[in-house]
Amino acid sequence: MKESQPSAIYLKDYQVPPYLIDKTELTFDLDEATTVVTSRLHMRRNPESTQQNAPLVLDGGEDVKLIGVAVGDCALPAEAYRVNEDKLVIDSTPDAFVLTCETLIEPQNNTSLEGLYRSSSMFCTQCEAEGFRHITYYLDRPDVMSVFTTTIIADETRYPVMLSNGNEVERGKTEEGKTVVVWHDPFPKPAYLFALVAGDLAVKEDVFLTQSQREVALKIFTESHNIDKVDYAMEALKRSMRWDEETYGREYDLDIFMIVAVDDFNMGAMENKGLNIFNSSCLLASPKTTTDDNFLRVEAIVAHEYFHNWSGNRVTCRDWFQLSLKEGFTVFRDQSFSADMHSDTVKRVEDVSFLKTAQFAEDAGPMAHPVRPASFIEISNFYTLTVYEKGSEIVRMIHTLLGEEKFRAGSDLYFERHDGQAVTCDDFVAAMEDASSIDLTQFRDWYSQAGTPIVTVTDSYDESTKTYQLTMTQETLPTPGQDSKVALHIPVRMGLLSQEGDLLPSSLDGTVSDEHVLHLTDFEQTMTFENVSSRPVPSLLRGFSAPVKLRYEYSAQDLLLLMSSDADGFNRWSAAQQLAVNELTQLINQAIQGQALSVDSTLVDGFRALLNDGSLDPAMVALILALPSQAYLSELANPIYPAAIKQARQHLKKQLANTLSEEFERTYHEHNMAVDYQATAEQIAHRSLKNTALSYWVETGTEAAIAALTKQYETADNMTDQFSALSIAVHGQLSNAGDLLASFYQQWQNEPLVVNKWLALSAGQEQDNALQHVQSLMAHPAFDLKNPNKVRSVLGGFGQNVSGFHNADGSGYRFLADQIILLNKRNPQIASRLCTPLTRWKKLEPTLSALMKAELERILAEDLSKDVYEVITKSLN
Ligand code: TRP
Ligand code: ZN
């Protein structure tokens, strides 16, 4: 352990910056050994600061070597400034001046992938959140916005493409024959949006005509062997640009928009102004190498980064506590876009499943934090599901409360009022309030209160008066640092069904409708519906109108009724999911008690009806047939018995398969269509139902099923069908799984993104010696500890491996801890994310829990990065 532990910073301590930087002029002399960065910062004291005598304190990392610093024309003597491990302090400055700094960095030795680094043969940057300080000394905070001019000097033979933000304004040669390119970005921006790329790259070009008839040049850059895989991203980009004009009235603002794909990247992608940088796994797509899910992910992330141009770049965050201001809103925007491009119900089910599995688990664990955190040690740890996904749910609730039109008026006002500013979540809500005249005072607590509210509903019907009463309570359990909770403003969209499944209109506060939005604002509230003609079944929380855990005692009969008849597609899925959860909960309990597992007939009957109803959307049928995941069942369980959950799922799947084998076989063939591959909602729906049916059918172990799988694997002309067949063989533990895995690697060894999928699947393979298998994967030539995608594939895949990761001797936990220790110094952001599965120790059954805790303690004994230190200490608290 270090002598001095990293300390937290607090939202309540926010102060405006004492200095501003109006203009930033950067020169990069790129070189394989040492890169020289010269900055000229046009600075002045901030008239709004109360600290008019404060020294100038610039952020800079230990990896930045300061060669010289000058104020105006005067080089500063050594006694005029101080450099410590992360700051440059100049005690006295004029009120306005130009600060010149010359610094040296070594991008080729940068393994953290923050700042300027190398990925294969290129130079690239990642500056969010605090990467810029690893490039040069700066006021590296989002409320310091500056106009950037960037000069790049490099050897043109190795780096023919040299890019930065904005427009290229000059190109020339130095005396030594190096190429000089100058970029200028007219929009003031914080340093986290700065980007630079240099390399030998191929480009795909296109043009977009904006709604005001301006031509925007679109350019996507990749290494030359990947340029045949960017067509889909280009089309997705154009769809995003059009959608943002039509839906939010937002037009693109520069003459050029560029995207670059890099192989080594800590996250998915980054919205640098005019120059987005993408993890190649989130940009490249082709039918032969990319699954349907991955196509949709590429489209969503292209849209997400593009939408940041307004929600993030034109209007940015005042400080990093406000991260959800841009991320929550932009996730909401990309989710709406994908819903419009494909099926809104399917999209909603996928997003909610993810939220309820992963964000709810985060909210129930030691890292639980509000959407707007009150403090942090390392901001990189707060790019979380809570900030992103729950943040999006908050924006969605505002949308529900205001309605489409007023929401749009609110967003128009927000963009107009704050264009060019760095603002807060509260400013966002205030714009929504001002444009709609709807009071959001209580609603704001969603930003500051952590934890998932539990909403419990009971009801009663009075036949004689035709009135129906719903009583709702809300409770949020304590989370770290927040012992007592307030009542939130929870919008509950709902309707009533008759026992026959018909819509049952009702009158609430004088409004007669099939559907109402209830406002749960107290800890307990009763709503009275009039003119309800018969005893209803309530359809609650339609469309998942609030991120809460809903508790209502539905009978199996109620759930079957909602599943087949509710007007809300999302709630039809939700009812089916609840039916499966109820069944699995019973089986899990039987497994824990060592009893024989016995399956009830309700779910089987529901699934049979589903498989026999030809009128349904195949995508929805597939979603309903997919049993609740190991991860979701773990989130619901307390304590978690991983092996019992696995056993229950396998047992139920086999029972369903055996009972409905004919239905699954027929469904497989019905949806197995010979078409030219396209990633359209319609085709994706058929493929997903077909492959779901196959995953059941092979559970019967019949020759016909195995033959169908093998044939599909061998003859597939697209990755979705090929990889589905392979995963079904692996997860179904078919005897040919090993052979198929080997042949798959043979076929795709030269396609890194496909190899990554192979690594993840192989690492997830349940088998007796799962740990040795994962160790051999890490020694495989396809593995590379420097590449985050490969680390994520293998260790992420292993984390899902129940027999491997949750091995009763603790060897799986020890192995993961070893990898975290190994990566802690090299790449703190990745190391910290790998800790997530270990943070769940308190919820595990006692034996596994103790083994996991011991590994956290072992990690804590190391000299830790801030990133890992924060997660480990909070987990042990
Ligand atoms: N702003 C990016 C996004 O959500 C997130 C991101 C990309 C990021 N790279 C990062 C965050 C590195 C932290 C560190 O679109
Ligand atoms: Zn984002």
CSV table of N, CA, C and O in Angstrom, one decimal, residues 248 324-325 328-329 332 348 371 390-411 414 424-447 489-492 517 519 544-547:
chain,number,residue,atom,x,y,z
A,248,TYR,N,-34.9,16.4,-33.3
A,248,TYR,CA,-34.4,17.5,-32.3
A,248,TYR,C,-34.1,18.8,-33.0
A,248,TYR,O,-33.7,19.7,-32.3
A,324,SER,N,-23.7,12.7,-16.4
A,324,SER,CA,-25.0,12.2,-16.9
A,324,SER,C,-25.7,13.3,-17.7
A,324,SER,O,-26.6,12.9,-18.6
A,325,LEU,N,-25.4,14.5,-17.5
A,325,LEU,CA,-26.0,15.6,-18.3
A,325,LEU,C,-25.8,15.3,-19.8
A,325,LEU,O,-26.7,15.3,-20.6
A,328,GLY,N,-26.5,10.6,-20.0
A,328,GLY,CA,-27.9,10.1,-19.9
A,328,GLY,C,-28.7,10.6,-21.0
A,328,GLY,O,-29.5,9.8,-21.6
A,329,PHE,N,-28.6,11.9,-21.4
A,329,PHE,CA,-29.4,12.5,-22.4
A,329,PHE,C,-29.0,11.8,-23.8
A,329,PHE,O,-29.9,11.5,-24.6
A,332,PHE,N,-30.4,8.4,-24.0
A,332,PHE,CA,-31.8,8.4,-24.4
A,332,PHE,C,-32.0,8.7,-25.8
A,332,PHE,O,-32.9,8.1,-26.5
A,348,ARG,N,-37.0,-1.5,-26.5
A,348,ARG,CA,-37.2,-1.2,-25.1
A,348,ARG,C,-37.0,-2.5,-24.2
A,348,ARG,O,-36.4,-2.4,-23.1
A,371,VAL,N,-27.0,9.2,-9.9
A,371,VAL,CA,-26.8,9.5,-11.3
A,371,VAL,C,-25.9,10.8,-11.4
A,371,VAL,O,-25.0,10.9,-12.2
A,390,LYS,N,-29.3,4.5,-16.2
A,390,LYS,CA,-30.3,5.1,-15.3
A,390,LYS,C,-30.4,6.6,-15.7
A,390,LYS,O,-31.5,7.1,-15.6
A,391,GLY,N,-29.3,7.2,-16.0
A,391,GLY,CA,-29.4,8.6,-16.5
A,391,GLY,C,-30.4,8.8,-17.7
A,391,GLY,O,-31.1,9.7,-17.7
A,392,SER,N,-30.3,7.8,-18.6
A,392,SER,CA,-31.2,7.8,-19.7
A,392,SER,C,-32.7,7.7,-19.2
A,392,SER,O,-33.6,8.3,-19.7
A,393,GLU,N,-32.9,6.8,-18.2
A,393,GLU,CA,-34.2,6.6,-17.7
A,393,GLU,C,-34.8,7.9,-17.1
A,393,GLU,O,-36.0,8.1,-17.2
A,394,ILE,N,-33.9,8.6,-16.5
A,394,ILE,CA,-34.4,9.9,-15.9
A,394,ILE,C,-34.9,10.8,-17.0
A,394,ILE,O,-36.0,11.4,-16.9
A,395,VAL,N,-34.1,10.9,-18.1
A,395,VAL,CA,-34.6,11.7,-19.2
A,395,VAL,C,-35.9,11.2,-19.8
A,395,VAL,O,-36.8,12.0,-20.1
A,396,ARG,N,-36.0,9.9,-19.9
A,396,ARG,CA,-37.2,9.2,-20.4
A,396,ARG,C,-38.4,9.6,-19.5
A,396,ARG,O,-39.5,9.8,-20.0
A,397,MET,N,-38.2,9.6,-18.2
A,397,MET,CA,-39.3,10.0,-17.3
A,397,MET,C,-39.7,11.4,-17.5
A,397,MET,O,-40.9,11.7,-17.5
A,398,ILE,N,-38.7,12.3,-17.7
A,398,ILE,CA,-39.1,13.7,-18.0
A,398,ILE,C,-39.9,13.7,-19.3
A,398,ILE,O,-41.0,14.4,-19.4
A,399,HIS,N,-39.5,12.9,-20.3
A,399,HIS,CA,-40.3,12.8,-21.5
A,399,HIS,C,-41.7,12.3,-21.2
A,399,HIS,O,-42.7,12.9,-21.8
A,400,THR,N,-41.9,11.4,-20.4
A,400,THR,CA,-43.2,10.8,-20.0
A,400,THR,C,-44.0,11.9,-19.3
A,400,THR,O,-45.2,12.1,-19.6
A,401,LEU,N,-43.4,12.7,-18.4
A,401,LEU,CA,-44.1,13.7,-17.6
A,401,LEU,C,-44.5,14.9,-18.5
A,401,LEU,O,-45.6,15.4,-18.3
A,402,LEU,N,-43.7,15.2,-19.5
A,402,LEU,CA,-44.0,16.4,-20.3
A,402,LEU,C,-44.8,16.1,-21.5
A,402,LEU,O,-45.5,16.9,-22.1
A,403,GLY,N,-44.6,14.9,-22.1
A,403,GLY,CA,-45.2,14.6,-23.4
A,403,GLY,C,-44.2,15.0,-24.5
A,403,GLY,O,-43.4,15.9,-24.2
A,404,GLU,N,-44.4,14.4,-25.6
A,404,GLU,CA,-43.5,14.7,-26.8
A,404,GLU,C,-43.3,16.2,-27.1
A,404,GLU,O,-42.1,16.6,-27.2
A,405,GLU,N,-44.4,16.9,-27.2
A,405,GLU,CA,-44.2,18.3,-27.6
A,405,GLU,C,-43.5,19.2,-26.7
A,405,GLU,O,-42.6,19.9,-27.0
A,406,LYS,N,-43.9,19.1,-25.4
A,406,LYS,CA,-43.2,19.9,-24.4
A,406,LYS,C,-41.8,19.5,-24.1
A,406,LYS,O,-40.9,20.3,-23.8
A,407,PHE,N,-41.6,18.2,-24.3
A,407,PHE,CA,-40.2,17.7,-24.2
A,407,PHE,C,-39.3,18.3,-25.2
A,407,PHE,O,-38.2,18.8,-25.0
A,408,ARG,N,-39.8,18.4,-26.5
A,408,ARG,CA,-39.1,19.0,-27.6
A,408,ARG,C,-38.9,20.5,-27.3
A,408,ARG,O,-37.8,21.0,-27.5
A,409,ALA,N,-39.9,21.1,-26.8
A,409,ALA,CA,-39.7,22.6,-26.5
A,409,ALA,C,-38.6,22.7,-25.4
A,409,ALA,O,-37.8,23.7,-25.5
A,410,GLY,N,-38.6,21.8,-24.5
A,410,GLY,CA,-37.6,21.9,-23.4
A,410,GLY,C,-36.2,21.7,-24.0
A,410,GLY,O,-35.3,22.4,-23.6
A,411,SER,N,-36.1,20.7,-24.9
A,411,SER,CA,-34.7,20.5,-25.4
A,411,SER,C,-34.3,21.6,-26.3
A,411,SER,O,-33.1,22.0,-26.3
A,414,TYR,N,-33.1,24.3,-24.0
A,414,TYR,CA,-31.8,23.9,-23.4
A,414,TYR,C,-30.7,24.2,-24.3
A,414,TYR,O,-29.7,24.8,-24.0
A,424,THR,N,-25.0,22.3,-15.9
A,424,THR,CA,-25.2,21.2,-14.9
A,424,THR,C,-26.5,20.5,-15.2
A,424,THR,O,-27.4,20.9,-16.0
A,425,CYS,N,-26.7,19.3,-14.6
A,425,CYS,CA,-27.9,18.6,-14.7
A,425,CYS,C,-29.1,19.4,-14.3
A,425,CYS,O,-30.2,19.3,-14.9
A,426,ASP,N,-28.9,20.3,-13.3
A,426,ASP,CA,-30.0,21.1,-12.9
A,426,ASP,C,-30.4,22.1,-14.0
A,426,ASP,O,-31.6,22.4,-14.1
A,427,ASP,N,-29.4,22.6,-14.8
A,427,ASP,CA,-29.8,23.5,-15.9
A,427,ASP,C,-30.6,22.8,-16.9
A,427,ASP,O,-31.5,23.4,-17.5
A,428,PHE,N,-30.4,21.5,-17.1
A,428,PHE,CA,-31.2,20.7,-18.1
A,428,PHE,C,-32.6,20.6,-17.6
A,428,PHE,O,-33.6,20.9,-18.3
A,429,VAL,N,-32.8,20.3,-16.3
A,429,VAL,CA,-34.1,20.2,-15.7
A,429,VAL,C,-34.8,21.5,-15.8
A,429,VAL,O,-36.0,21.6,-16.1
A,430,ALA,N,-34.1,22.6,-15.5
A,430,ALA,CA,-34.7,23.9,-15.4
A,430,ALA,C,-35.2,24.3,-16.8
A,430,ALA,O,-36.3,24.9,-16.9
A,431,ALA,N,-34.5,23.9,-17.9
A,431,ALA,CA,-35.0,24.2,-19.2
A,431,ALA,C,-36.2,23.5,-19.5
A,431,ALA,O,-37.2,24.0,-20.1
A,432,MET,N,-36.3,22.2,-19.1
A,432,MET,CA,-37.5,21.4,-19.3
A,432,MET,C,-38.7,22.0,-18.5
A,432,MET,O,-39.8,22.0,-19.1
A,433,GLU,N,-38.4,22.4,-17.4
A,433,GLU,CA,-39.4,23.1,-16.5
A,433,GLU,C,-39.9,24.4,-17.1
A,433,GLU,O,-41.1,24.6,-17.3
A,434,ASP,N,-39.0,25.2,-17.5
A,434,ASP,CA,-39.3,26.5,-18.1
A,434,ASP,C,-40.1,26.4,-19.4
A,434,ASP,O,-41.0,27.2,-19.6
A,435,ALA,N,-39.8,25.5,-20.2
A,435,ALA,CA,-40.5,25.3,-21.5
A,435,ALA,C,-41.9,24.7,-21.3
A,435,ALA,O,-42.7,24.8,-22.2
A,436,SER,N,-42.1,24.0,-20.2
A,436,SER,CA,-43.3,23.2,-20.1
A,436,SER,C,-44.3,23.7,-19.0
A,436,SER,O,-45.4,23.3,-19.0
A,437,SER,N,-43.7,24.6,-18.1
A,437,SER,CA,-44.4,25.0,-16.9
A,437,SER,C,-44.9,23.8,-16.1
A,437,SER,O,-45.9,23.9,-15.4
A,438,ILE,N,-44.1,22.7,-16.2
A,438,ILE,CA,-44.4,21.6,-15.3
A,438,ILE,C,-43.4,21.6,-14.2
A,438,ILE,O,-42.2,21.7,-14.4
A,439,ASP,N,-43.8,21.5,-12.9
A,439,ASP,CA,-43.0,21.6,-11.8
A,439,ASP,C,-42.2,20.3,-11.6
A,439,ASP,O,-42.7,19.2,-11.4
A,440,LEU,N,-40.8,20.4,-11.7
A,440,LEU,CA,-40.0,19.2,-11.5
A,440,LEU,C,-39.2,19.2,-10.2
A,440,LEU,O,-38.1,18.6,-10.1
A,441,THR,N,-39.6,20.0,-9.3
A,441,THR,CA,-38.9,20.2,-8.0
A,441,THR,C,-38.6,18.9,-7.4
A,441,THR,O,-37.4,18.5,-7.1
A,442,GLN,N,-39.6,18.1,-7.1
A,442,GLN,CA,-39.4,16.8,-6.4
A,442,GLN,C,-38.7,15.8,-7.3
A,442,GLN,O,-37.8,15.0,-6.9
A,443,PHE,N,-39.0,15.9,-8.6
A,443,PHE,CA,-38.4,15.0,-9.6
A,443,PHE,C,-36.9,15.1,-9.6
A,443,PHE,O,-36.2,14.1,-9.8
A,444,ARG,N,-36.3,16.3,-9.3
A,444,ARG,CA,-34.8,16.4,-9.3
A,444,ARG,C,-34.1,15.4,-8.3
A,444,ARG,O,-32.9,15.1,-8.5
A,445,ASP,N,-34.8,14.9,-7.3
A,445,ASP,CA,-34.2,14.0,-6.4
A,445,ASP,C,-33.7,12.7,-7.0
A,445,ASP,O,-32.8,12.0,-6.5
A,446,TRP,N,-34.2,12.4,-8.2
A,446,TRP,CA,-33.7,11.3,-9.0
A,446,TRP,C,-32.2,11.4,-9.2
A,446,TRP,O,-31.5,10.4,-9.4
A,447,TYR,N,-31.7,12.6,-9.4
A,447,TYR,CA,-30.3,12.8,-9.7
A,447,TYR,C,-29.4,12.6,-8.5
A,447,TYR,O,-28.2,12.3,-8.6
A,489,HIS,N,-40.5,11.2,-7.1
A,489,HIS,CA,-41.6,11.4,-8.0
A,489,HIS,C,-41.5,10.3,-9.1
A,489,HIS,O,-40.7,10.4,-10.0
A,490,ILE,N,-42.4,9.3,-9.0
A,490,ILE,CA,-42.3,8.2,-9.9
A,490,ILE,C,-43.5,8.1,-10.8
A,490,ILE,O,-44.7,7.9,-10.3
A,491,PRO,N,-43.3,8.3,-12.1
A,491,PRO,CA,-44.4,8.2,-13.0
A,491,PRO,C,-44.7,6.7,-13.3
A,491,PRO,O,-43.9,5.9,-13.7
A,492,VAL,N,-46.0,6.3,-13.1
A,492,VAL,CA,-46.4,4.9,-13.3
A,492,VAL,C,-47.4,4.9,-14.4
A,492,VAL,O,-48.6,5.2,-14.2
A,517,VAL,N,-51.2,8.0,-16.5
A,517,VAL,CA,-49.9,8.1,-15.8
A,517,VAL,C,-50.2,8.5,-14.4
A,517,VAL,O,-50.7,9.6,-14.1
A,519,HIS,N,-48.9,9.5,-10.6
A,519,HIS,CA,-47.8,10.2,-10.0
A,519,HIS,C,-47.6,9.7,-8.6
A,519,HIS,O,-48.3,10.2,-7.7
A,544,PHE,N,-42.1,0.3,-19.0
A,544,PHE,CA,-41.1,0.5,-17.9
A,544,PHE,C,-40.9,2.0,-17.7
A,544,PHE,O,-39.9,2.5,-17.9
A,545,SER,N,-42.0,2.6,-17.2
A,545,SER,CA,-42.1,4.1,-17.2
A,545,SER,C,-41.2,4.7,-16.1
A,545,SER,O,-41.0,5.9,-16.0
A,546,ALA,N,-40.6,3.8,-15.2
A,546,ALA,CA,-39.7,4.3,-14.2
A,546,ALA,C,-38.8,3.2,-13.8
A,546,ALA,O,-39.2,2.0,-13.7
A,547,PRO,N,-37.5,3.5,-13.5
A,547,PRO,CA,-36.5,2.5,-13.2
A,547,PRO,C,-36.7,2.0,-11.7
A,547,PRO,O,-35.9,2.3,-10.8
